[in-house]
Tab-separated table of C-alpha atoms and ligand atoms in Angstrom:
chain	number	residue	atom	x	y	z
A	1	MET	CA	-47.447	-89.448	-31.485
A	2	THR	CA	-45.882	-92.071	-29.250
A	3	ASP	CA	-48.948	-94.265	-29.065
A	4	GLN	CA	-49.566	-94.148	-32.831
A	5	ILE	CA	-49.553	-97.648	-34.312
A	6	TYR	CA	-48.887	-97.651	-38.061
A	7	LEU	CA	-50.376	-100.555	-39.977
A	8	ASP	CA	-50.532	-99.382	-43.388
A	9	HIS	CA	-47.125	-100.577	-44.738
A	10	ALA	CA	-48.400	-101.467	-48.140
A	11	ALA	CA	-49.299	-97.873	-48.697
A	12	THR	CA	-45.895	-96.649	-47.710
A	13	THR	CA	-43.039	-97.290	-45.162
A	14	PRO	CA	-41.000	-94.940	-43.076
A	15	ILE	CA	-37.468	-94.216	-44.288
A	16	ARG	CA	-34.902	-96.184	-42.279
A	17	ALA	CA	-32.210	-94.186	-40.275
A	18	GLU	CA	-29.449	-95.903	-42.459
A	19	VAL	CA	-31.226	-94.864	-45.615
A	20	ARG	CA	-31.573	-91.258	-44.692
A	21	ALA	CA	-27.903	-91.205	-43.396
A	22	ALA	CA	-26.924	-92.690	-46.875
A	23	MET	CA	-29.024	-89.971	-48.635
A	24	GLU	CA	-28.058	-86.925	-46.774
A	25	PRO	CA	-24.604	-86.163	-48.385
A	26	TRP	CA	-26.258	-86.113	-51.690
A	27	LEU	CA	-28.878	-83.580	-50.526
A	28	TRP	CA	-26.521	-81.080	-49.016
A	29	GLU	CA	-22.705	-81.526	-49.467
A	30	ASN	CA	-22.723	-82.728	-52.971
A	31	TYR	CA	-25.702	-81.429	-55.005
A	32	ALA	CA	-24.089	-81.661	-58.448
A	33	ASN	CA	-25.875	-82.814	-61.475
A	34	ALA	CA	-24.394	-86.313	-62.256
A	35	SER	CA	-24.095	-85.361	-65.966
A	36	SER	CA	-21.739	-82.565	-65.420
A	37	VAL	CA	-17.923	-82.851	-65.952
A	38	TYR	CA	-16.206	-81.531	-62.750
A	39	ARG	CA	-15.129	-83.496	-59.848
A	40	MET	CA	-18.166	-82.994	-57.597
A	41	ALA	CA	-20.321	-84.253	-60.540
A	42	GLN	CA	-18.144	-87.210	-61.241
A	43	SER	CA	-18.472	-88.137	-57.506
A	44	ALA	CA	-22.307	-88.032	-57.850
A	45	ARG	CA	-22.077	-90.278	-61.003
A	46	SER	CA	-20.003	-92.740	-59.120
A	47	ALA	CA	-22.591	-92.911	-56.492
A	48	LEU	CA	-25.283	-93.468	-59.175
A	49	ASP	CA	-22.919	-96.407	-60.603
A	50	ARG	CA	-22.571	-97.908	-57.193
A	51	ALA	CA	-26.278	-97.845	-56.682
A	52	ARG	CA	-26.979	-99.418	-59.906
A	53	ASP	CA	-24.530	-102.252	-59.308
A	54	SER	CA	-26.216	-102.799	-55.898
A	55	VAL	CA	-29.809	-102.709	-57.207
A	56	ALA	CA	-28.780	-105.058	-60.075
A	57	ALA	CA	-27.069	-107.421	-57.564
A	58	CYS	CA	-30.261	-107.672	-55.534
A	59	LEU	CA	-32.285	-108.645	-58.472
A	60	GLY	CA	-29.900	-111.009	-60.122
A	61	ALA	CA	-29.513	-108.558	-63.025
A	62	THR	CA	-26.622	-106.730	-64.641
A	63	PRO	CA	-26.243	-102.850	-64.108
A	64	ALA	CA	-27.028	-102.140	-67.608
A	65	GLU	CA	-30.456	-103.608	-67.268
A	66	ILE	CA	-31.495	-101.056	-64.559
A	67	VAL	CA	-33.308	-97.792	-65.458
A	68	PHE	CA	-34.020	-95.594	-62.546
A	69	THR	CA	-37.442	-93.964	-62.538
A	70	SER	CA	-39.764	-91.781	-60.488
A	71	GLY	CA	-41.466	-94.781	-58.919
A	72	GLY	CA	-43.798	-97.847	-59.231
A	73	THR	CA	-46.311	-95.817	-61.304
A	74	GLU	CA	-43.685	-94.628	-64.028
A	75	SER	CA	-42.042	-97.888	-63.948
A	76	ASP	CA	-45.398	-99.588	-64.844
A	77	ASN	CA	-46.389	-97.046	-67.499
A	78	ALA	CA	-42.958	-97.133	-69.112
A	79	ALA	CA	-43.018	-101.054	-69.126
A	80	ILE	CA	-46.408	-101.638	-70.690
A	81	LYS	CA	-46.578	-98.611	-73.092
A	82	GLY	CA	-42.879	-99.161	-74.039
A	83	ALA	CA	-43.287	-102.940	-74.770
A	84	ALA	CA	-46.572	-102.700	-76.430
A	85	PHE	CA	-45.505	-99.990	-78.834
A	86	ALA	CA	-42.059	-101.446	-79.632
A	87	ARG	CA	-43.693	-104.738	-80.536
A	88	ARG	CA	-46.872	-103.363	-82.401
A	89	ASP	CA	-45.747	-104.785	-85.641
A	90	ASP	CA	-45.611	-108.347	-84.186
A	91	GLY	CA	-49.090	-108.223	-82.740
A	92	ARG	CA	-51.587	-105.991	-80.976
A	93	HIS	CA	-53.007	-108.281	-78.253
A	94	LEU	CA	-52.017	-107.811	-74.665
A	95	VAL	CA	-53.018	-109.605	-71.604
A	96	THR	CA	-53.177	-108.702	-67.793
A	97	THR	CA	-55.127	-109.654	-64.810
A	98	THR	CA	-58.152	-108.224	-62.938
A	99	ILE	CA	-56.387	-107.666	-59.695
A	100	GLU	CA	-53.494	-105.532	-61.061
A	101	HIS	CA	-52.783	-102.020	-59.627
A	102	HIS	CA	-54.306	-99.183	-61.358
A	103	ALA	CA	-50.887	-98.198	-62.355
A	104	VAL	CA	-50.882	-101.110	-64.686
A	105	LEU	CA	-54.741	-101.423	-65.579
A	106	HIS	CA	-55.116	-97.741	-66.648
A	107	PRO	CA	-52.110	-97.987	-69.211
A	108	PHE	CA	-53.798	-101.052	-70.674
A	109	GLU	CA	-57.122	-99.176	-70.953
A	110	GLU	CA	-55.373	-96.350	-72.625
A	111	LEU	CA	-53.577	-98.690	-75.001
A	112	ARG	CA	-57.113	-100.255	-75.888
A	113	GLU	CA	-59.283	-97.120	-76.037
A	114	ARG	CA	-56.802	-94.590	-77.663
A	115	PHE	CA	-54.398	-96.904	-79.675
A	116	GLY	CA	-56.447	-99.820	-80.838
A	117	PHE	CA	-54.769	-102.649	-79.039
A	118	GLU	CA	-56.841	-105.612	-77.923
A	119	VAL	CA	-56.553	-106.377	-74.264
A	120	THR	CA	-57.576	-109.515	-72.292
A	121	VAL	CA	-58.086	-109.049	-68.617
A	122	VAL	CA	-57.837	-112.634	-67.208
A	123	PRO	CA	-59.767	-113.608	-64.000
A	124	VAL	CA	-58.126	-114.965	-60.953
A	125	GLU	CA	-59.190	-117.772	-58.690
A	126	SER	CA	-61.300	-116.951	-55.607
A	127	ASN	CA	-58.022	-117.081	-53.478
A	128	GLY	CA	-56.588	-114.229	-55.637
A	129	ILE	CA	-53.986	-116.345	-57.478
A	130	VAL	CA	-53.746	-116.469	-61.313
A	131	ASN	CA	-54.560	-119.887	-62.744
A	132	VAL	CA	-51.695	-120.427	-65.145
A	133	ASP	CA	-54.068	-122.644	-67.377
A	134	THR	CA	-56.439	-119.702	-67.753
A	135	LEU	CA	-53.753	-117.472	-68.530
A	136	THR	CA	-52.299	-120.062	-71.162
A	137	ALA	CA	-55.792	-120.117	-72.794
A	138	SER	CA	-55.904	-116.474	-73.062
A	139	LEU	CA	-52.822	-116.229	-75.246
A	140	ARG	CA	-53.041	-115.807	-79.063
A	141	PRO	CA	-50.432	-116.072	-81.659
A	142	ASP	CA	-50.645	-112.126	-82.013
A	143	SER	CA	-50.074	-111.718	-78.167
A	144	THR	CA	-46.872	-109.560	-77.502
A	145	LEU	CA	-47.053	-108.591	-73.840
A	146	VAL	CA	-48.375	-110.167	-70.561
A	147	SER	CA	-48.313	-108.152	-67.319
A	148	VAL	CA	-48.817	-109.848	-63.959
A	149	MET	CA	-47.980	-108.542	-60.567
A	150	TRP	CA	-45.723	-110.541	-58.317
A	151	ALA	CA	-47.666	-109.724	-55.136
A	152	ASN	CA	-51.073	-107.894	-54.653
A	153	ASN	CA	-51.239	-104.661	-52.758
A	154	GLU	CA	-54.596	-105.335	-51.223
A	155	ILE	CA	-54.814	-108.955	-50.377
A	156	GLY	CA	-50.994	-109.842	-50.467
A	157	THR	CA	-51.492	-112.903	-52.782
A	158	ILE	CA	-48.153	-114.069	-54.428
A	159	GLN	CA	-48.389	-115.107	-58.044
A	160	PRO	CA	-46.611	-118.232	-59.718
A	161	ILE	CA	-44.353	-115.881	-61.589
A	162	GLU	CA	-41.671	-118.715	-62.262
A	163	GLN	CA	-44.444	-120.704	-64.182
A	164	ILE	CA	-45.843	-117.704	-65.897
A	165	ALA	CA	-42.262	-116.688	-67.023
A	166	ALA	CA	-41.649	-120.124	-68.341
A	167	LEU	CA	-44.809	-119.820	-70.267
A	168	THR	CA	-44.247	-116.404	-71.805
A	169	ARG	CA	-40.621	-117.110	-72.593
A	170	GLU	CA	-41.679	-120.544	-74.553
A	171	ARG	CA	-44.373	-118.333	-76.686
A	172	GLY	CA	-41.820	-115.480	-77.298
A	173	ILE	CA	-44.174	-113.070	-75.382
A	174	THR	CA	-42.720	-110.235	-73.446
A	175	LEU	CA	-43.465	-110.469	-69.746
A	176	HIS	CA	-43.812	-107.459	-67.469
A	177	VAL	CA	-44.035	-107.967	-63.580
A	178	ASP	CA	-45.169	-105.323	-61.187
A	179	ALA	CA	-43.003	-106.291	-58.210
A	180	VAL	CA	-43.778	-103.108	-56.120
A	181	GLN	CA	-45.152	-105.026	-53.163
A	182	ALA	CA	-42.991	-107.921	-53.632
A	183	ALA	CA	-39.653	-106.332	-53.665
A	184	GLY	CA	-37.941	-106.726	-50.163
A	185	ALA	CA	-40.460	-109.420	-49.149
A	186	VAL	CA	-39.890	-111.932	-52.019
A	187	SER	CA	-36.802	-113.356	-53.279
A	188	ILE	CA	-36.439	-112.198	-56.818
A	189	ASP	CA	-33.695	-113.761	-59.049
A	190	LEU	CA	-33.961	-112.572	-62.645
A	191	GLN	CA	-31.137	-114.761	-63.666
A	192	ASN	CA	-33.124	-117.913	-63.053
A	193	VAL	CA	-36.728	-116.441	-63.719
A	194	PRO	CA	-37.074	-115.015	-67.446
A	195	VAL	CA	-39.216	-111.913	-66.687
A	196	ASP	CA	-38.370	-109.179	-69.355
A	197	LEU	CA	-39.460	-106.170	-67.455
A	198	LEU	CA	-39.931	-105.617	-63.660
A	199	SER	CA	-41.127	-102.511	-61.611
A	200	ILE	CA	-39.898	-101.742	-57.993
A	201	SER	CA	-40.364	-98.609	-55.916
A	202	ALA	CA	-38.341	-97.581	-53.029
A	203	HIS	CA	-40.988	-96.340	-50.714
A	204	LYS	CA	-42.452	-99.725	-50.214
A	205	PHE	CA	-39.185	-101.112	-48.579
A	206	TYR	CA	-38.101	-98.300	-46.188
A	207	GLY	CA	-36.714	-96.080	-48.966
A	208	PRO	CA	-37.719	-92.404	-50.123
A	209	LYS	CA	-40.980	-91.786	-51.915
A	210	GLY	CA	-40.802	-90.690	-55.788
A	211	VAL	CA	-37.873	-93.088	-56.885
A	212	GLY	CA	-38.061	-96.484	-58.432
A	213	ALA	CA	-36.577	-98.645	-61.044
A	214	LEU	CA	-37.480	-100.611	-64.046
A	215	TYR	CA	-35.493	-103.640	-64.982
A	216	VAL	CA	-35.293	-104.184	-68.745
A	217	ARG	CA	-33.766	-107.368	-69.639
A	218	ARG	CA	-31.068	-107.095	-72.393
A	219	GLY	CA	-32.517	-107.350	-75.855
A	220	THR	CA	-36.113	-106.734	-74.878
A	221	PRO	CA	-38.069	-104.694	-77.525
A	222	TRP	CA	-38.948	-101.558	-75.567
A	223	TRP	CA	-39.262	-97.924	-76.013
A	224	PRO	CA	-38.713	-95.212	-73.584
A	225	LEU	CA	-41.539	-93.344	-72.105
A	226	LEU	CA	-39.643	-90.041	-71.308
A	227	THR	CA	-37.341	-88.652	-74.042
A	228	GLY	CA	-35.273	-85.446	-73.592
A	229	GLY	CA	-31.569	-85.642	-72.230
A	230	GLY	CA	-29.599	-88.814	-72.672
A	231	GLN	CA	-29.727	-90.024	-69.100
A	232	GLU	CA	-30.092	-93.545	-68.317
A	233	ARG	CA	-28.493	-94.544	-71.601
A	234	ASN	CA	-31.329	-92.623	-73.423
A	235	ARG	CA	-33.807	-94.805	-71.740
A	236	ARG	CA	-35.231	-92.374	-69.082
A	237	ALA	CA	-34.599	-88.654	-69.809
A	238	GLY	CA	-34.471	-86.340	-66.831
A	239	THR	CA	-31.695	-85.214	-64.253
A	240	GLU	CA	-31.006	-88.205	-61.963
A	241	ASN	CA	-32.535	-88.061	-58.406
A	242	VAL	CA	-29.027	-88.907	-56.843
A	243	ALA	CA	-30.216	-88.939	-53.342
A	244	GLY	CA	-33.172	-90.710	-53.982
A	245	ILE	CA	-31.321	-93.379	-55.904
A	246	VAL	CA	-28.932	-93.794	-53.255
A	247	GLY	CA	-31.714	-94.172	-50.810
A	248	LEU	CA	-33.291	-96.801	-52.915
A	249	SER	CA	-30.212	-98.908	-53.305
A	250	CYS	CA	-29.501	-98.678	-49.484
A	251	ALA	CA	-32.987	-99.641	-48.580
A	252	GLN	CA	-33.127	-102.497	-51.042
A	253	ALA	CA	-29.693	-103.931	-49.867
A	254	ILE	CA	-30.870	-103.847	-46.305
A	255	ALA	CA	-34.299	-105.359	-47.268
A	256	CYS	CA	-32.527	-108.216	-49.080
A	257	GLN	CA	-30.196	-108.910	-46.261
A	258	GLU	CA	-32.769	-108.926	-43.543
A	259	ARG	CA	-35.578	-110.750	-45.618
A	260	ASP	CA	-35.776	-114.045	-44.037
A	261	SER	CA	-35.460	-113.013	-40.511
A	262	GLY	CA	-37.937	-110.105	-41.225
A	263	ASN	CA	-40.405	-112.251	-42.903
A	264	ALA	CA	-40.485	-114.810	-40.231
A	265	ARG	CA	-40.994	-112.105	-37.467
A	266	LEU	CA	-43.734	-110.445	-39.563
A	267	ALA	CA	-45.616	-113.717	-40.382
A	268	ALA	CA	-45.737	-114.702	-36.692
A	269	LEU	CA	-47.194	-111.205	-35.805
A	270	ARG	CA	-49.545	-111.341	-38.765
A	271	ASP	CA	-50.805	-114.728	-37.602
A	272	ARG	CA	-51.267	-113.568	-34.026
A	273	LEU	CA	-53.412	-110.701	-35.314
A	274	LEU	CA	-55.403	-112.954	-37.577
A	275	HIS	CA	-56.015	-115.698	-34.907
A	276	ALA	CA	-56.983	-113.017	-32.206
A	277	ILE	CA	-59.455	-111.473	-34.699
A	278	GLU	CA	-60.855	-114.673	-35.801
A	279	ARG	CA	-61.190	-115.974	-32.149
A	280	GLY	CA	-62.613	-112.738	-30.656
A	281	ILE	CA	-64.935	-111.384	-33.479
A	282	SER	CA	-67.702	-113.152	-35.344
A	283	GLY	CA	-68.614	-112.696	-38.934
A	284	VAL	CA	-64.987	-112.354	-40.049
A	285	THR	CA	-63.615	-113.595	-43.521
A	286	LEU	CA	-59.962	-113.596	-44.598
A	287	ASN	CA	-59.600	-112.098	-48.190
A	288	GLY	CA	-56.807	-113.811	-50.284
A	289	ASP	CA	-54.946	-117.015	-49.800
A	290	ARG	CA	-54.143	-118.209	-46.313
A	291	VAL	CA	-50.646	-119.324	-47.284
A	292	LYS	CA	-49.407	-117.797	-50.662
A	293	ARG	CA	-49.562	-114.131	-49.279
A	294	LEU	CA	-47.108	-111.547	-48.162
A	295	PRO	CA	-45.892	-112.066	-44.515
A	296	ASN	CA	-47.271	-108.612	-43.435
A	297	ASN	CA	-50.598	-108.620	-45.129
A	298	LEU	CA	-53.959	-109.143	-43.543
A	299	ASN	CA	-57.197	-108.330	-45.483
A	300	VAL	CA	-60.386	-109.102	-43.627
A	301	CYS	CA	-63.935	-108.345	-44.071
A	302	PHE	CA	-66.202	-107.666	-40.870
A	303	GLU	CA	-69.819	-108.613	-41.924
A	304	GLY	CA	-72.286	-105.694	-41.300
A	305	VAL	CA	-69.696	-103.049	-40.588
A	306	HIS	CA	-68.446	-100.422	-43.176
A	307	GLY	CA	-64.632	-100.574	-43.614
A	308	GLU	CA	-64.533	-96.769	-43.678
A	309	SER	CA	-66.198	-96.672	-40.237
A	310	LEU	CA	-63.517	-99.012	-38.943
A	311	LEU	CA	-60.709	-97.114	-40.404
A	312	VAL	CA	-62.093	-93.869	-38.863
A	313	GLY	CA	-62.728	-95.445	-35.457
A	314	LEU	CA	-59.118	-96.988	-35.441
A	315	ASP	CA	-57.580	-93.686	-36.485
A	316	LEU	CA	-59.150	-91.966	-33.671
A	317	ASP	CA	-57.565	-94.371	-31.350
A	318	GLY	CA	-54.111	-93.863	-33.057
A	319	VAL	CA	-54.067	-96.809	-35.310
A	320	SER	CA	-53.401	-96.148	-39.131
A	321	SER	CA	-54.976	-98.702	-41.492
A	322	SER	CA	-56.529	-98.908	-44.787
A	323	SER	CA	-60.068	-100.003	-46.130
A	324	GLY	CA	-58.663	-100.734	-49.390
A	325	SER	CA	-55.698	-99.666	-51.665
A	326	ALA	CA	-54.290	-96.165	-50.598
A	327	CYS	CA	-54.375	-95.183	-54.335
A	328	THR	CA	-58.295	-95.504	-54.149
A	329	SER	CA	-59.175	-94.544	-50.735
A	330	GLY	CA	-61.389	-91.682	-50.625
A	331	SER	CA	-63.549	-93.226	-53.142
A	332	LEU	CA	-66.436	-95.442	-51.827
A	333	GLU	CA	-66.353	-97.744	-54.727
A	334	PRO	CA	-65.764	-101.287	-53.569
A	335	SER	CA	-62.346	-102.527	-54.289
A	336	HIS	CA	-61.737	-104.050	-57.870
A	337	VAL	CA	-59.377	-106.604	-56.274
A	338	LEU	CA	-62.183	-107.822	-53.888
A	339	LEU	CA	-64.937	-107.879	-56.383
A	340	ALA	CA	-62.356	-109.760	-58.756
A	341	ILE	CA	-62.037	-112.576	-56.213
A	342	GLY	CA	-65.776	-112.816	-56.001
A	343	VAL	CA	-66.641	-111.012	-52.694
A	344	PRO	CA	-69.881	-109.473	-52.864
A	345	ALA	CA	-70.011	-105.711	-53.373
A	346	ARG	CA	-71.637	-105.095	-49.848
A	347	LEU	CA	-69.164	-107.372	-48.132
A	348	ALA	CA	-66.314	-105.854	-49.940
A	349	GLN	CA	-67.204	-102.478	-48.424
A	350	SER	CA	-66.684	-104.029	-45.091
A	351	SER	CA	-63.042	-104.888	-45.633
A	352	LEU	CA	-60.028	-103.604	-43.751
A	353	ARG	CA	-56.392	-103.998	-44.812
A	354	LEU	CA	-53.796	-104.124	-41.913
A	355	THR	CA	-50.144	-104.300	-42.979
A	356	LEU	CA	-47.519	-104.758	-40.560
A	357	GLY	CA	-43.997	-103.459	-40.496
A	358	ARG	CA	-40.544	-103.763	-38.947
A	359	ASP	CA	-41.368	-101.396	-36.018
A	360	ASN	CA	-44.728	-103.224	-35.003
A	361	THR	CA	-44.724	-105.215	-31.758
A	362	GLU	CA	-46.916	-107.889	-30.227
A	363	ARG	CA	-48.186	-105.118	-28.008
A	364	ASP	CA	-49.255	-103.155	-31.067
A	365	VAL	CA	-51.150	-106.198	-32.400
A	366	ASP	CA	-52.820	-106.984	-29.060
A	367	ARG	CA	-53.996	-103.185	-28.707
A	368	THR	CA	-55.388	-103.202	-32.342
A	369	VAL	CA	-57.323	-106.494	-31.694
A	370	ASP	CA	-58.758	-105.106	-28.482
A	371	LEU	CA	-59.739	-101.871	-30.214
A	372	LEU	CA	-61.240	-103.664	-33.273
A	373	HIS	CA	-63.296	-105.956	-30.965
A	374	ARG	CA	-64.883	-102.855	-29.196
A	375	LEU	CA	-65.369	-100.940	-32.410
A	376	VAL	CA	-66.974	-103.966	-34.329
A	377	SER	CA	-69.333	-104.622	-31.510
A	378	ARG	CA	-70.344	-100.729	-31.146
A	379	LEU	CA	-70.682	-100.272	-34.768
A	380	ARG	CA	-72.831	-103.382	-35.358
A	381	ALA	CA	-75.016	-102.641	-32.352
A	382	GLN	CA	-75.510	-98.992	-33.994
A	383	SER	CA	-75.885	-100.052	-37.554
A	384	PRO	CA	-79.327	-100.223	-39.033
A	385	ALA	CA	-77.679	-101.920	-42.050
A	386	PRO	CA	-78.848	-105.468	-42.857
A	387	LYS	CA	-76.202	-108.119	-42.398
A	388	ALA	CA	-74.198	-108.933	-45.749
A	389	VAL	CA	-75.191	-112.177	-47.142
A	390	ARG	CA	-72.551	-114.325	-48.979
B	1	LIG	N1	-47.936	-101.135	-58.109
B	1	LIG	C1	-48.154	-101.663	-56.876
B	1	LIG	C2	-48.655	-103.112	-56.754
B	1	LIG	C3	-48.456	-100.796	-55.775
B	1	LIG	O1	-48.809	-101.164	-54.606
B	1	LIG	C4	-48.289	-99.306	-56.093
B	1	LIG	C5	-48.324	-98.408	-55.050
B	1	LIG	O2	-49.184	-98.423	-53.931
B	1	LIG	C6	-47.739	-98.898	-57.266
B	1	LIG	C7	-47.651	-99.826	-58.340
B	1	LIG	C8	-47.577	-97.575	-57.553
B	1	LIG	O3	-46.167	-97.255	-57.076
B	1	LIG	P1	-45.766	-95.671	-56.796
B	1	LIG	O4	-46.389	-95.271	-55.439
B	1	LIG	O5	-44.164	-95.791	-56.502
B	1	LIG	O6	-46.032	-94.847	-57.879
C-alpha cells in the first residue's frame, strides 16, 4: 500500500507512533482496573489523572470539568440529553443548526418526538456559517439549550463560537459545542469562551478510535447519560479505557503543540489542491466559506459527475476520499449539509470531500489532481446525465 494516498482525515486519522507508544504499557504491562486498590491499579489511576490534567490544560479547563467518554457520538448525546433533561423545569425549547452532525441532530429529534421538547433548527448562510442575528431571533424566554458545532465535518466551516457563547451566556442558556472536527485544528480556550459543554473525539487528531471527552463547565445543570459504577465522579459509569484515555491525551497534547505550524502546512497544501482543480477542471464549485474553514478541508462539486463515481475511480487508483460525511456514506441521499447551504440536490450528489493530513505531500496533491482531471473528463464523456443547473 506504499502508493496509497489517504485524503479522508475528517473521517478518521491514523494513530501517531508517539501515541501508540504511550498507550502500549496500559494494554500489556498494566491492565489493572483503575478503580481497584492495589498498586498496579493505583498506577493506572495516576495515568488517568495525568491524562485528565493534560486534556484540561489543552482546553483551558480544570481537570474536574473533564468526563471521559467513548467518543464524539457519546459526548454529543450525553451533553444534549443531559442538559435538556436537567433544565426541563426551566423550559422545553432547544435550538440547533441545520448543518450539525447526526450525533447532534438525532438526539434533538428524539427529544422532540419522544419527550415533547420543542426544537428550532436554525438555517445557516450559503457559505455554511451561522448568522448570529438569525440565531438570536430564534431564542425564546423558555430556551434552555443551544448546540452549535465549532467546525463542520463536511465543508469545514468554522462558526463564530465566541459570539454565540457571549449571547447564550447573557441569556442564561446552556451552550453545547461539538468540537469533534475543531479540536487539534482550532485554538480552544474555555477560560475565555463561555461554552458550557464541549465534545471532542481522539480519532480525529491522530489518537485511538472509541475514546473522547465531554467538557462540563463547573455548575452546568447536567445529568449523566450512563449510570452504574461511580466512575468519572458519577458522571459516566463504566470501567475507564485507560490506554485509550492516555492515547487521547497524548494525541491532543501533540496536536496543540504543533497546531500553528501544522495548520500553515495543511492550508498551503489545501490551496495548492484547490487552485490546481479550479485551473484544470471546468464546472467546479467550492462548498463552504473560502476563508473561514478548517485548513485541511476541501469540498467541491464537479458538475455532471456523480461524487460516488469519483470516489470509486479515485479508490481504484489508490486515493481514499469521501463523497459526503463518512457516517452517511453508503447512502445515496444528498448530504444534508450541502442541501442546507442551498446546493441543489443534483449538484450535491456530485460533491467530493478531500481532507488532508500530516503525512500528505505536494506529490500526493499533484497526483490526485492529475487523476481527478482524467476521471472527470472520462466520466463526463460517458455520462448520459444532463448537466446540473444552478
Ligand atoms: N461530530 C462530528 C462533527 C463528527 O465529525 C463526528 C464523526 O465524524 C462525530 C461527531 C462523531 O464522533 P465519533 O466518531 O467519535 O463518535
